[in-house]
Tab-separated table of C-alpha atoms in Angstrom:
chain	number	residue	atom	x	y	z
A	1	MET	CA	0.000	0.000	0.000
A	2	ILE	CA	2.786	2.374	0.972
A	3	ASN	CA	4.723	1.453	-2.189
A	4	GLU	CA	1.609	2.071	-4.297
A	5	TYR	CA	1.176	5.470	-2.607
A	6	HIS	CA	4.773	6.424	-3.387
A	7	ARG	CA	4.364	5.242	-6.980
A	8	ILE	CA	1.245	7.382	-7.495
A	9	ALA	CA	2.847	10.333	-5.719
A	10	GLY	CA	5.860	9.999	-7.994
A	11	ILE	CA	3.690	9.982	-11.112
A	12	VAL	CA	1.755	13.034	-9.906
A	13	GLY	CA	4.970	14.841	-8.979
A	14	THR	CA	6.523	14.125	-12.362
A	15	ALA	CA	3.380	15.340	-14.138
A	16	LEU	CA	3.359	18.550	-12.108
A	17	PHE	CA	7.050	19.095	-12.808
A	18	LEU	CA	6.523	18.661	-16.558
A	19	LEU	CA	3.504	20.972	-16.509
A	20	LEU	CA	5.387	23.666	-14.630
A	21	SER	CA	8.387	23.260	-16.894
A	22	LEU	CA	6.293	23.654	-20.018
A	23	THR	CA	4.505	26.661	-18.567
A	24	GLY	CA	7.742	28.271	-17.482
A	25	HIS	CA	9.302	27.808	-20.900
A	26	ALA	CA	6.269	28.744	-22.996
A	27	GLN	CA	7.367	31.641	-25.134
A	28	THR	CA	5.041	34.565	-25.694
A	29	SER	CA	5.336	36.930	-28.639
A	30	ASP	CA	7.156	39.584	-26.613
A	31	SER	CA	9.828	37.161	-25.370
A	32	LEU	CA	10.273	35.743	-28.882
A	33	ILE	CA	10.654	39.221	-30.379
A	34	VAL	CA	13.093	40.344	-27.682
A	35	GLY	CA	15.086	37.137	-28.147
A	36	ASP	CA	15.195	37.570	-31.921
A	37	MET	CA	16.250	41.190	-31.618
A	38	ARG	CA	19.009	40.346	-29.166
A	39	ASN	CA	20.296	37.825	-31.699
A	40	GLN	CA	20.339	40.635	-34.261
A	41	GLY	CA	22.499	42.755	-31.967
A	42	ILE	CA	19.857	44.977	-30.350
A	43	ASP	CA	20.446	45.342	-26.627
A	44	PHE	CA	17.459	45.611	-24.296
A	45	TYR	CA	17.583	47.519	-21.033
A	46	LYS	CA	15.421	46.979	-17.952
A	47	ASN	CA	14.180	49.537	-15.433
A	48	ASN	CA	13.161	52.430	-17.686
A	49	GLN	CA	10.367	54.967	-17.589
A	50	VAL	CA	8.629	55.858	-20.840
A	51	LYS	CA	5.950	58.423	-21.579
A	52	VAL	CA	4.003	58.253	-24.827
A	53	ILE	CA	3.610	61.691	-26.430
A	54	THR	CA	0.686	62.124	-28.806
A	55	SER	CA	0.906	65.714	-30.046
A	56	GLY	CA	3.371	68.422	-30.946
A	57	VAL	CA	2.013	70.645	-28.189
A	58	GLU	CA	2.750	67.977	-25.581
A	59	LYS	CA	6.176	67.153	-27.005
A	60	PHE	CA	7.473	70.706	-27.133
A	61	GLU	CA	6.069	71.647	-23.712
A	62	LEU	CA	7.710	68.636	-22.045
A	63	MET	CA	10.964	68.860	-23.984
A	64	PHE	CA	11.391	72.602	-23.506
A	65	ASP	CA	10.780	72.225	-19.755
A	66	ASP	CA	13.461	69.512	-19.589
A	67	ILE	CA	15.875	71.637	-21.624
A	68	ARG	CA	15.301	74.642	-19.368
A	69	ARG	CA	16.260	72.453	-16.383
A	70	ALA	CA	19.416	71.093	-18.053
A	71	LYS	CA	22.608	71.436	-15.991
A	72	SER	CA	25.295	69.826	-18.135
A	73	SER	CA	24.563	69.019	-21.792
A	74	ILE	CA	21.879	69.153	-24.474
A	75	HIS	CA	22.257	67.049	-27.623
A	76	LEU	CA	19.839	67.300	-30.560
A	77	GLU	CA	19.758	65.249	-33.775
A	78	TYR	CA	16.942	65.919	-36.252
A	79	PHE	CA	16.067	65.426	-39.908
A	80	ASN	CA	15.259	69.138	-39.941
A	81	PHE	CA	14.753	72.239	-37.859
A	82	ARG	CA	12.180	74.194	-39.853
A	83	ASN	CA	12.965	77.903	-39.690
A	84	ASP	CA	9.723	78.939	-37.978
A	85	SER	CA	8.420	80.070	-34.598
A	86	ILE	CA	8.866	76.787	-32.674
A	87	ALA	CA	12.474	76.428	-33.852
A	88	SER	CA	13.109	80.091	-32.972
A	89	LEU	CA	11.800	79.469	-29.458
A	90	LEU	CA	13.974	76.362	-29.147
A	91	PHE	CA	17.103	78.237	-30.243
A	92	ASP	CA	16.316	81.097	-27.827
A	93	ILE	CA	16.149	78.589	-24.959
A	94	LEU	CA	19.415	76.991	-26.114
A	95	ARG	CA	21.111	80.407	-26.173
A	96	GLU	CA	20.081	80.957	-22.566
A	97	LYS	CA	21.435	77.552	-21.574
A	98	ARG	CA	24.767	78.336	-23.232
A	99	LYS	CA	24.991	81.492	-21.112
A	100	GLU	CA	24.570	79.240	-18.069
A	101	GLY	CA	27.488	77.094	-19.248
A	102	VAL	CA	25.455	74.132	-20.515
A	103	GLU	CA	26.994	72.388	-23.540
A	104	VAL	CA	24.734	72.471	-26.618
A	105	ARG	CA	25.312	70.331	-29.699
A	106	ALA	CA	22.904	70.020	-32.630
A	107	VAL	CA	23.008	68.274	-35.995
A	108	PHE	CA	20.474	68.201	-38.827
A	109	ASP	CA	20.261	66.571	-42.238
A	110	GLY	CA	21.142	68.567	-45.360
A	111	PHE	CA	18.386	67.063	-47.491
A	112	GLY	CA	15.859	67.340	-44.661
A	113	ASN	CA	16.720	71.022	-44.381
A	114	ASP	CA	16.643	71.821	-48.102
A	115	SER	CA	13.455	69.855	-48.752
A	116	ASN	CA	11.307	71.860	-46.336
A	117	ASN	CA	9.878	75.212	-47.385
A	118	GLN	CA	11.523	77.183	-44.567
A	119	PRO	CA	15.105	75.911	-44.324
A	120	LEU	CA	17.856	77.111	-42.043
A	121	LYS	CA	20.237	79.202	-44.136
A	122	LYS	CA	23.919	79.958	-43.709
A	123	LYS	CA	23.159	83.287	-42.020
A	124	HIS	CA	21.041	81.489	-39.389
A	125	LEU	CA	23.818	78.971	-38.726
A	126	ARG	CA	26.423	81.753	-38.416
A	127	LYS	CA	24.252	83.496	-35.828
A	128	LEU	CA	23.741	80.304	-33.816
A	129	ARG	CA	27.465	79.557	-33.865
A	130	ALA	CA	28.220	83.130	-32.832
A	131	ASP	CA	26.048	82.413	-29.782
A	132	SER	CA	28.260	79.378	-28.983
A	133	ILE	CA	25.769	76.755	-30.155
A	134	ASP	CA	27.625	73.929	-31.902
A	135	ILE	CA	25.405	73.130	-34.882
A	136	TYR	CA	26.329	71.072	-37.937
A	137	GLU	CA	24.654	70.102	-41.194
A	138	PHE	CA	25.081	66.463	-42.200
A	139	ASP	CA	25.985	65.950	-45.872
A	140	PRO	CA	24.925	69.331	-47.333
A	141	ILE	CA	23.355	69.078	-50.789
A	142	ARG	CA	25.974	70.190	-53.298
A	143	PHE	CA	26.429	69.810	-57.044
A	144	PRO	CA	26.035	67.318	-58.701
A	145	TRP	CA	23.259	66.599	-56.149
A	146	VAL	CA	22.662	62.998	-57.254
A	147	ASN	CA	25.523	61.727	-55.086
A	148	HIS	CA	23.722	63.093	-52.007
A	149	ILE	CA	20.480	61.102	-52.391
A	150	TRP	CA	21.447	58.376	-49.879
A	151	PRO	CA	21.935	57.940	-47.028
A	152	ARG	CA	20.160	60.697	-45.114
A	153	ASP	CA	19.869	61.134	-41.351
A	154	HIS	CA	16.178	60.658	-40.587
A	155	ARG	CA	16.544	60.105	-36.819
A	156	LYS	CA	14.963	62.341	-34.196
A	157	ILE	CA	16.941	62.111	-30.953
A	158	VAL	CA	17.323	64.543	-28.063
A	159	VAL	CA	19.379	63.690	-24.960
A	160	ILE	CA	19.425	66.037	-21.965
A	161	ASP	CA	22.088	65.771	-19.240
A	162	GLY	CA	22.684	62.193	-20.381
A	163	ARG	CA	19.633	61.023	-18.414
A	164	ILE	CA	16.490	62.065	-20.347
A	165	ALA	CA	15.887	61.230	-24.006
A	166	TYR	CA	13.237	61.948	-26.609
A	167	THR	CA	12.744	59.974	-29.811
A	168	GLY	CA	9.950	59.240	-32.257
A	169	GLY	CA	8.472	60.689	-35.426
A	170	MET	CA	8.492	64.454	-34.829
A	171	ASN	CA	10.995	66.962	-36.154
A	172	VAL	CA	10.984	70.626	-35.091
A	173	ALA	CA	8.274	72.517	-36.980
A	174	ASP	CA	5.159	74.604	-36.397
A	175	TYR	CA	2.964	72.204	-38.349
A	176	TYR	CA	3.128	69.723	-35.454
A	177	LEU	CA	1.159	72.362	-33.552
A	178	VAL	CA	-1.122	73.936	-36.154
A	179	GLY	CA	-1.126	71.581	-39.149
A	180	THR	CA	-0.742	72.744	-42.741
A	181	GLU	CA	-3.010	74.209	-45.389
A	182	GLN	CA	-2.312	71.246	-47.668
A	183	VAL	CA	-3.184	68.348	-45.330
A	184	GLY	CA	-4.799	69.891	-42.251
A	185	GLU	CA	-3.844	68.301	-38.910
A	186	TRP	CA	-0.307	66.871	-38.756
A	187	ARG	CA	-0.631	63.962	-36.305
A	188	ASP	CA	2.445	62.280	-34.849
A	189	MET	CA	3.776	60.372	-31.842
A	190	HIS	CA	6.972	60.537	-29.846
A	191	CYS	CA	8.215	59.275	-26.480
A	192	ARG	CA	10.197	60.491	-23.487
A	193	ILE	CA	12.545	57.983	-21.830
A	194	GLU	CA	14.433	57.885	-18.539
A	195	GLY	CA	16.654	54.976	-17.556
A	196	PRO	CA	19.493	52.873	-18.980
A	197	ALA	CA	18.047	52.971	-22.533
A	198	VAL	CA	18.971	56.672	-22.616
A	199	ASN	CA	22.645	55.673	-22.677
A	200	GLU	CA	22.095	53.804	-25.951
A	201	LEU	CA	20.431	56.825	-27.565
A	202	GLN	CA	23.338	58.929	-26.331
A	203	ARG	CA	25.826	56.473	-27.850
A	204	ILE	CA	24.021	56.811	-31.186
A	205	PHE	CA	24.293	60.594	-31.007
A	206	VAL	CA	27.941	60.488	-29.925
A	207	ARG	CA	28.925	58.225	-32.848
A	208	PHE	CA	27.157	60.462	-35.330
A	209	TRP	CA	28.617	63.602	-33.766
A	210	LYS	CA	32.104	62.188	-34.201
A	211	LEU	CA	31.330	61.505	-37.873
A	212	VAL	CA	29.943	64.982	-38.550
A	213	ALA	CA	31.788	67.284	-36.124
A	214	LYS	CA	35.019	65.262	-35.737
A	215	GLU	CA	34.712	65.598	-31.949
A	216	GLU	CA	34.854	62.571	-29.662
A	217	LEU	CA	32.714	62.665	-26.524
A	218	THR	CA	33.886	60.141	-23.948
A	219	ASN	CA	33.176	61.747	-20.577
A	220	GLN	CA	30.967	59.620	-18.330
A	221	LYS	CA	28.824	62.689	-17.602
A	222	TYR	CA	27.144	62.125	-20.975
A	223	PHE	CA	25.917	58.680	-19.895
A	224	GLN	CA	23.762	59.167	-16.808
A	225	GLY	CA	20.859	56.865	-17.629
A	226	VAL	CA	20.283	54.913	-14.405
A	227	PRO	CA	17.442	52.554	-13.357
A	228	SER	CA	14.333	54.693	-13.172
A	229	GLY	CA	11.270	52.500	-13.705
A	230	SER	CA	10.070	49.024	-14.635
A	231	LYS	CA	9.882	48.956	-18.427
A	232	MET	CA	12.166	47.044	-20.797
A	233	ILE	CA	13.297	49.044	-23.835
A	234	GLY	CA	15.523	48.214	-26.778
A	235	ILE	CA	16.799	50.694	-29.341
A	236	ALA	CA	16.840	49.608	-32.987
A	237	ASN	CA	19.381	51.804	-34.744
A	238	ARG	CA	19.968	51.666	-38.472
A	239	GLU	CA	23.337	52.919	-39.672
A	240	PRO	CA	24.510	52.407	-43.268
A	241	HIS	CA	27.275	49.812	-43.666
A	242	THR	CA	27.075	48.677	-40.017
A	243	SER	CA	23.437	47.671	-39.396
A	244	ASN	CA	21.875	47.777	-42.869
A	245	GLU	CA	19.235	45.089	-42.320
A	246	ILE	CA	18.269	45.802	-38.723
A	247	MET	CA	14.969	47.617	-39.344
A	248	ARG	CA	13.729	45.145	-41.925
A	249	ARG	CA	14.606	42.204	-39.671
A	250	PHE	CA	13.028	43.908	-36.680
A	251	TYR	CA	9.684	44.459	-38.434
A	252	VAL	CA	9.698	40.967	-39.943
A	253	SER	CA	10.416	39.479	-36.501
A	254	MET	CA	7.543	41.373	-34.890
A	255	LEU	CA	5.152	40.235	-37.607
A	256	ASP	CA	6.342	36.621	-37.728
A	257	ASN	CA	6.032	36.255	-33.947
A	258	ALA	CA	2.575	37.839	-33.674
A	259	LYS	CA	-0.045	35.435	-32.355
A	260	ASP	CA	-3.240	37.452	-31.879
A	261	SER	CA	-3.146	41.024	-33.162
A	262	VAL	CA	-1.062	43.570	-35.050
A	263	LYS	CA	-1.839	47.279	-35.241
A	264	ILE	CA	0.223	49.568	-37.476
A	265	ILE	CA	0.235	53.299	-38.155
A	266	ASN	CA	2.752	54.356	-40.783
A	267	PRO	CA	2.463	57.189	-43.293
A	268	TYR	CA	4.499	55.997	-46.283
A	269	PHE	CA	3.333	52.383	-46.411
A	270	VAL	CA	5.523	51.188	-49.283
A	271	PRO	CA	7.324	48.236	-47.654
A	272	THR	CA	10.083	46.143	-49.134
A	273	ASN	CA	9.145	42.722	-50.483
A	274	GLN	CA	10.314	40.933	-47.301
A	275	VAL	CA	8.009	43.035	-45.114
A	276	ILE	CA	5.067	42.609	-47.506
A	277	LYS	CA	5.558	38.828	-47.340
A	278	ALA	CA	5.673	38.959	-43.514
A	279	LEU	CA	2.417	40.952	-43.490
A	280	LYS	CA	0.781	38.350	-45.732
A	281	ARG	CA	2.036	35.469	-43.559
A	282	CYS	CA	0.635	37.237	-40.531
A	283	ALA	CA	-2.801	37.588	-42.110
A	284	GLU	CA	-2.767	33.979	-43.340
A	285	ARG	CA	-2.127	32.727	-39.768
A	286	GLY	CA	-5.360	34.391	-38.704
A	287	VAL	CA	-3.719	37.228	-36.778
A	288	LYS	CA	-6.089	40.207	-36.587
A	289	MET	CA	-4.376	42.946	-38.546
A	290	ASP	CA	-5.394	46.621	-38.411
A	291	ILE	CA	-3.534	49.216	-40.463
A	292	LEU	CA	-4.156	52.958	-40.281
A	293	ILE	CA	-3.013	55.172	-43.138
A	294	SER	CA	-3.705	58.780	-44.059
A	295	SER	CA	-6.357	60.047	-46.438
A	296	LYS	CA	-4.199	63.120	-47.157
A	297	TYR	CA	-0.520	63.168	-48.103
A	298	ASP	CA	2.373	65.580	-48.498
A	299	GLU	CA	3.823	63.708	-51.509
A	300	PRO	CA	2.297	63.147	-54.985
A	301	LEU	CA	3.039	59.498	-55.925
A	302	THR	CA	3.106	57.848	-52.495
A	303	PRO	CA	-0.680	57.654	-51.867
A	304	ASP	CA	-1.268	55.678	-55.062
A	305	VAL	CA	1.422	53.135	-54.153
A	306	VAL	CA	0.073	52.917	-50.594
A	307	MET	CA	-3.411	52.193	-51.935
A	308	TYR	CA	-1.989	49.561	-54.304
A	309	ASN	CA	-0.482	47.774	-51.288
A	310	MET	CA	-3.655	48.164	-49.235
A	311	LYS	CA	-5.716	46.302	-51.837
A	312	LYS	CA	-3.403	43.293	-51.496
A	313	LEU	CA	-3.661	43.309	-47.705
A	314	ILE	CA	-7.435	43.815	-47.639
A	315	LYS	CA	-7.744	40.714	-49.829
A	316	ARG	CA	-5.757	38.823	-47.173
A	317	GLY	CA	-8.166	39.917	-44.443
A	318	ALA	CA	-6.519	43.058	-43.051
A	319	ASN	CA	-8.656	45.931	-41.786
A	320	VAL	CA	-7.435	49.178	-43.348
A	321	TRP	CA	-8.441	52.565	-41.950
A	322	ARG	CA	-8.009	55.971	-43.630
A	323	TYR	CA	-7.496	58.824	-41.162
A	324	ARG	CA	-9.784	61.758	-42.053
A	325	PRO	CA	-8.646	64.857	-40.083
A	326	GLY	CA	-5.223	65.184	-41.741
A	327	PHE	CA	-1.859	63.547	-42.211
A	328	HIS	CA	-0.932	60.810	-39.700
A	329	HIS	CA	2.882	60.926	-39.642
A	330	SER	CA	3.283	58.440	-36.737
A	331	LYS	CA	5.463	55.342	-37.082
A	332	ILE	CA	4.153	52.884	-34.494
A	333	MET	CA	3.315	49.183	-34.317
A	334	MET	CA	1.768	47.094	-31.534
A	335	VAL	CA	1.830	43.285	-31.331
A	336	ASP	CA	-0.473	41.135	-29.158
A	337	GLY	CA	-0.937	43.964	-26.647
A	338	LYS	CA	2.548	43.180	-25.287
A	339	VAL	CA	5.281	44.836	-27.337
A	340	CYS	CA	5.311	48.034	-29.372
A	341	THR	CA	7.597	50.399	-31.217
A	342	ILE	CA	7.728	54.177	-31.629
A	343	GLY	CA	10.326	55.719	-33.888
A	344	SER	CA	11.441	57.453	-37.046
A	345	THR	CA	11.262	54.480	-39.426
A	346	ASN	CA	8.819	54.655	-42.307
A	347	LEU	CA	7.784	51.388	-43.920
A	348	ASP	CA	9.524	52.286	-47.175
A	349	SER	CA	12.851	51.542	-48.821
A	350	ARG	CA	14.461	54.800	-47.738
A	351	SER	CA	14.031	53.909	-44.080
A	352	LEU	CA	14.478	50.154	-44.346
A	353	ARG	CA	17.440	50.147	-46.749
A	354	TYR	CA	19.249	53.461	-46.865
A	355	ASP	CA	18.795	56.072	-44.137
A	356	TYR	CA	19.887	56.512	-40.521
A	357	GLU	CA	16.872	55.588	-38.358
A	358	ALA	CA	16.084	54.910	-34.685
A	359	ASN	CA	13.124	53.153	-33.040
A	360	ALA	CA	12.379	52.483	-29.392
A	361	ILE	CA	11.108	48.913	-28.889
A	362	ILE	CA	9.061	48.762	-25.693
A	363	ALA	CA	8.369	45.288	-24.271
A	364	ASP	CA	5.695	46.435	-21.841
A	365	GLU	CA	1.999	45.590	-21.737
A	366	ALA	CA	0.830	48.875	-20.188
A	367	THR	CA	2.551	51.012	-22.834
A	368	THR	CA	1.368	48.751	-25.647
A	369	ARG	CA	-2.212	48.815	-24.356
A	370	GLU	CA	-2.017	52.611	-24.184
A	371	LEU	CA	-1.006	52.751	-27.844
A	372	ASP	CA	-3.720	50.200	-28.692
A	373	SER	CA	-6.295	52.518	-27.099
A	374	LEU	CA	-4.953	55.522	-29.001
A	375	PHE	CA	-5.174	53.494	-32.202
A	376	ILE	CA	-8.817	52.638	-31.523
A	377	GLU	CA	-9.568	56.318	-30.805
A	378	ASP	CA	-8.062	57.282	-34.159
A	379	THR	CA	-10.101	54.651	-36.014
A	380	ARG	CA	-13.195	56.509	-34.801
A	381	LYS	CA	-11.934	59.454	-36.868
A	382	SER	CA	-11.203	57.213	-39.841
A	383	ASP	CA	-13.044	55.408	-42.631
A	384	LEU	CA	-12.790	51.639	-43.030
A	385	LEU	CA	-11.512	50.906	-46.530
A	386	THR	CA	-13.308	47.903	-48.006
A	387	LEU	CA	-12.466	46.244	-51.312
A	388	GLU	CA	-15.677	47.653	-52.789
A	389	GLU	CA	-14.792	51.172	-51.617
A	390	TRP	CA	-11.282	50.767	-53.008
A	391	LYS	CA	-12.663	49.857	-56.446
A	392	LYS	CA	-15.181	52.727	-56.416
A	393	SER	CA	-12.685	55.375	-55.299
A	394	ARG	CA	-9.724	54.515	-57.569
A	395	THR	CA	-9.642	55.883	-61.113
A	396	THR	CA	-7.893	53.983	-63.893
A	397	TRP	CA	-5.096	56.561	-63.833
A	398	GLN	CA	-4.631	56.196	-60.052
A	399	ARG	CA	-4.541	52.413	-60.355
A	400	PHE	CA	-1.911	52.656	-63.086
A	401	ARG	CA	0.178	55.080	-61.008
A	402	GLY	CA	-0.039	52.704	-58.042
A	403	TRP	CA	1.063	49.737	-60.142
A	404	LEU	CA	3.881	51.723	-61.765
A	405	GLY	CA	4.972	53.177	-58.422
A	406	HIS	CA	5.151	49.779	-56.749
A	407	LEU	CA	7.764	48.792	-59.355
A	408	LEU	CA	9.853	51.680	-58.004
A	409	THR	CA	9.494	50.590	-54.367
A	410	PHE	CA	13.268	50.137	-54.069
A	411	VAL	CA	13.793	53.915	-54.401
A	412	LEU	CA	10.661	55.291	-52.696
């Protein structure tokens, strides 16, 4: 009897052990994505704080307050500083900080500057430098122009005192506050980070600063990101010749590991073939896929190519939403309510193959759920694009432009 008891107890114990082992080793989408990204060379950092920023008003209020409180250093890297009132206010604050002895370094992209309708000119740069602000233009556009097409610096990174960082989709321009006549509201998202992940964003800036300004920044005072919360964050950083494939692999990994749901907002939805295939695989597995695009655009050919791609995805079962109030410039994705990304990367060849880009990858349910809720709010201001609506709304000329444009995906 006793032996029989021990035999049964042993069987039960073994079964419990196996059950617990399987449960403990079951991999969820967030752990799979983090594991894949670590294998690709993306480091993840625990104990961060992150605040999702959903408007230009919120971003500039928070960022300017942090800059005003800076004690040591302010580093800014943008695609462009548009020469308008918000940039003027920023530069006025930076001048005051220089008078207090705070180091100020700024870099912007030459193409990003020249392609906006209110660029910084040489006289503006001379004035800023006369006020002791170190500001540099990356790869200025010079004759014969064509050799300056790629790569461009499309990142948006600000690091303050080495302990607070901002990154996301917003540059420095008034239209993030008031929109534009052409598209109306200019909607975008950004994030504010405190914690060890800030050190990685600072390292990205420092490497680029050395490339552009030929100055090496090694002092530990620039790296003050210390444990400050409970969120795990990785930084995906694309740099030509060193991490060419990182953004493509990152997006493919997120899509291939999705189990329940994927939500995407991205303005220039002209993905490379590998990402398109991952989107199709995702839909074929029965993952609920929601994609939000704009109904208004700031470029002529892009909307036709975007709509060409949307038809393919709608046929696979994706829900596609067209945002009515204006241009949605955000670059975010949420998977299974567990992991999300906010960054500068468009789903086009420029971002995935050529340019400097940076995305924060946040493996945190609360942050992902927050973005999920914001997505749902924006769908209430959007129209669901059905296959029937697509056919009714697309002229023969628009369909041809979309087909022709998709053949040029590698340069869009």
